Amino acid sequence: QVHLVESGGGSVQAGGSLRLSCVASGFTYKTYCMAWFRQAPGKVREAVAAVDSDGRVTYTDSVKGRFTVSKDNDKHTLYLQMNALKPEDTAMYYCAADPWGLGAKHREYEYDYWGQGTQVTVSS
């Protein structure tokens, strides 16, 4: 059974940093595309960053240069290093897994498995 468990969220001031982690189990981790999504209150869920099975990464424009996604295949863990955080980054952050590993996708419907989320709150 697939499990994705996120951690590392919290409350920080603008300009601060957080590192999110997502520990995966129950599937062949290295062959999957993994991604971070986020959903702010009253808004649709959006992709933040993705990394495919070949290590290719993509980011949504609003986080480029501030966030870094990485995938540790030995530890079955996905990370999101978030620097220079802004109040508009406040959201619930979700880890997602797509069995079709190639292509760092940003479409929600392409991901079969989801974690429960971890809250990130950035104050001004």
mmCIF file of C-alpha atoms in Angstrom:
data_model
loop_
_atom_site.group_PDB
_atom_site.id
_atom_site.type_symbol
_atom_site.label_atom_id
_atom_site.label_comp_id
_atom_site.label_asym_id
_atom_site.label_seq_id
_atom_site.Cartn_x
_atom_site.Cartn_y
_atom_site.Cartn_z
ATOM 1 C CA GLN A 1 0.000 0.000 0.000
ATOM 2 C CA VAL A 2 1.318 3.401 -0.985
ATOM 3 C CA HIS A 3 1.990 5.894 1.784
ATOM 4 C CA LEU A 4 3.251 9.452 1.502
ATOM 5 C CA VAL A 5 3.929 11.296 4.744
ATOM 6 C CA GLU A 6 4.876 14.957 4.709
ATOM 7 C CA SER A 7 6.625 16.870 7.479
ATOM 8 C CA GLY A 8 8.547 20.073 8.037
ATOM 9 C CA GLY A 9 5.804 22.644 7.795
ATOM 10 C CA GLY A 10 5.434 25.455 10.273
ATOM 11 C CA SER A 11 5.129 29.175 10.820
ATOM 12 C CA VAL A 12 7.877 31.547 9.733
ATOM 13 C CA GLN A 13 8.293 35.224 9.028
ATOM 14 C CA ALA A 14 8.694 36.542 5.515
ATOM 15 C CA GLY A 15 12.221 35.980 4.280
ATOM 16 C CA GLY A 16 12.635 32.829 6.311
ATOM 17 C CA SER A 17 13.224 29.245 5.229
ATOM 18 C CA LEU A 18 11.640 25.838 5.681
ATOM 19 C CA ARG A 19 12.494 22.382 4.434
ATOM 20 C CA LEU A 20 9.647 20.007 3.705
ATOM 21 C CA SER A 21 10.112 16.249 3.559
ATOM 22 C CA CYS A 22 7.929 13.495 2.138
ATOM 23 C CA VAL A 23 8.728 9.917 3.056
ATOM 24 C CA ALA A 24 7.329 7.363 0.623
ATOM 25 C CA SER A 25 6.639 3.671 1.012
ATOM 26 C CA GLY A 26 4.807 0.868 -0.745
ATOM 27 C CA PHE A 27 6.072 1.412 -4.276
ATOM 28 C CA THR A 28 9.223 1.461 -6.395
ATOM 29 C CA TYR A 29 10.133 5.005 -5.507
ATOM 30 C CA LYS A 30 12.934 5.603 -7.996
ATOM 31 C CA THR A 31 10.701 4.913 -10.988
ATOM 32 C CA TYR A 32 8.030 7.440 -10.043
ATOM 33 C CA CYS A 33 7.665 11.119 -10.803
ATOM 34 C CA MET A 34 7.263 13.023 -7.537
ATOM 35 C CA ALA A 35 5.871 16.481 -6.967
ATOM 36 C CA TRP A 36 4.906 19.106 -4.456
ATOM 37 C CA PHE A 37 1.546 20.846 -4.759
ATOM 38 C CA ARG A 38 0.015 23.496 -2.557
ATOM 39 C CA GLN A 39 -3.435 24.823 -1.828
ATOM 40 C CA ALA A 40 -4.175 28.138 -0.178
ATOM 41 C CA PRO A 41 -7.580 28.849 1.407
ATOM 42 C CA GLY A 42 -10.157 29.588 -1.265
ATOM 43 C CA LYS A 43 -7.801 28.716 -4.110
ATOM 44 C CA VAL A 44 -7.288 25.724 -6.361
ATOM 45 C CA ARG A 45 -4.452 23.334 -5.728
ATOM 46 C CA GLU A 46 -1.397 24.187 -7.820
ATOM 47 C CA ALA A 47 1.857 22.453 -8.638
ATOM 48 C CA VAL A 48 4.939 23.913 -7.005
ATOM 49 C CA ALA A 49 7.717 21.653 -8.237
ATOM 50 C CA ALA A 50 8.202 18.217 -9.721
ATOM 51 C CA VAL A 51 11.077 15.827 -10.319
ATOM 52 C CA ASP A 52 10.842 12.857 -12.640
ATOM 53 C CA SER A 53 12.545 9.470 -12.551
ATOM 54 C CA ASP A 54 15.475 10.804 -14.580
ATOM 55 C CA GLY A 55 16.013 13.687 -12.189
ATOM 56 C CA ARG A 56 14.562 16.408 -14.388
ATOM 57 C CA VAL A 57 12.963 19.167 -12.346
ATOM 58 C CA THR A 58 10.376 21.824 -13.077
ATOM 59 C CA TYR A 59 9.040 24.703 -10.999
ATOM 60 C CA THR A 60 6.092 26.981 -11.134
ATOM 61 C CA ASP A 61 7.213 30.494 -12.028
ATOM 62 C CA SER A 62 6.391 32.047 -8.664
ATOM 63 C CA VAL A 63 8.927 29.897 -6.789
ATOM 64 C CA LYS A 64 11.798 29.789 -9.276
ATOM 65 C CA GLY A 65 15.038 30.886 -7.659
ATOM 66 C CA ARG A 66 13.621 30.451 -4.152
ATOM 67 C CA PHE A 67 12.574 26.803 -3.893
ATOM 68 C CA THR A 68 14.593 23.670 -4.625
ATOM 69 C CA VAL A 69 13.099 20.210 -5.044
ATOM 70 C CA SER A 70 15.195 17.072 -4.641
ATOM 71 C CA LYS A 71 14.584 13.334 -4.602
ATOM 72 C CA ASP A 72 16.657 10.892 -2.545
ATOM 73 C CA ASN A 73 16.047 7.456 -4.020
ATOM 74 C CA ASP A 74 17.995 5.677 -1.276
ATOM 75 C CA LYS A 75 15.926 7.244 1.491
ATOM 76 C CA HIS A 76 12.662 7.201 -0.475
ATOM 77 C CA THR A 77 12.284 10.846 0.427
ATOM 78 C CA LEU A 78 11.273 13.937 -1.497
ATOM 79 C CA TYR A 79 12.407 17.339 -0.243
ATOM 80 C CA LEU A 80 11.400 20.920 -0.861
ATOM 81 C CA GLN A 81 13.838 23.546 0.354
ATOM 82 C CA MET A 82 11.976 26.852 0.554
ATOM 83 C CA ASN A 83 13.969 30.058 0.955
ATOM 84 C CA ALA A 84 12.980 33.711 0.896
ATOM 85 C CA LEU A 85 9.449 32.771 1.844
ATOM 86 C CA LYS A 86 6.637 35.218 1.158
ATOM 87 C CA PRO A 87 3.179 35.539 2.716
ATOM 88 C CA GLU A 88 1.704 34.341 -0.584
ATOM 89 C CA ASP A 89 3.489 31.015 -0.071
ATOM 90 C CA THR A 90 1.108 30.301 2.802
ATOM 91 C CA ALA A 91 -0.732 27.081 1.977
ATOM 92 C CA MET A 92 -1.140 23.428 2.727
ATOM 93 C CA TYR A 93 1.658 21.619 0.905
ATOM 94 C CA TYR A 94 1.077 18.131 -0.502
ATOM 95 C CA CYS A 95 3.405 15.465 -1.794
ATOM 96 C CA ALA A 96 2.224 13.485 -4.827
ATOM 97 C CA ALA A 97 3.432 10.440 -6.763
ATOM 98 C CA ASP A 98 2.908 9.493 -10.390
ATOM 99 C CA PRO A 99 3.707 5.924 -11.499
ATOM 100 C CA TRP A 100 4.545 7.164 -14.994
ATOM 101 C CA GLY A 101 7.984 8.408 -14.016
ATOM 102 C CA LEU A 102 9.118 10.290 -17.091
ATOM 103 C CA GLY A 103 8.274 13.968 -17.341
ATOM 104 C CA ALA A 104 8.130 16.326 -14.362
ATOM 105 C CA LYS A 105 4.427 17.029 -14.651
ATOM 106 C CA HIS A 106 2.368 19.801 -13.102
ATOM 107 C CA ARG A 107 -1.114 18.489 -13.810
ATOM 108 C CA GLU A 108 -2.909 17.326 -10.699
ATOM 109 C CA TYR A 109 -4.870 14.566 -12.446
ATOM 110 C CA GLU A 110 -1.670 12.792 -13.472
ATOM 111 C CA TYR A 111 -0.761 11.961 -9.894
ATOM 112 C CA ASP A 112 -2.279 8.827 -8.400
ATOM 113 C CA TYR A 113 -1.103 9.086 -4.805
ATOM 114 C CA TRP A 114 -1.215 11.951 -2.333
ATOM 115 C CA GLY A 115 -0.065 12.674 1.175
ATOM 116 C CA GLN A 116 -2.137 14.330 3.879
ATOM 117 C CA GLY A 117 -0.304 17.625 3.660
ATOM 118 C CA THR A 118 1.751 19.873 5.898
ATOM 119 C CA GLN A 119 0.820 23.480 6.643
ATOM 120 C CA VAL A 120 3.157 26.354 5.825
ATOM 121 C CA THR A 121 2.297 29.789 7.178
ATOM 122 C CA VAL A 122 4.371 32.850 6.333
ATOM 123 C CA SER A 123 3.700 36.073 8.196
ATOM 124 C CA SER A 124 4.646 39.533 7.008
#
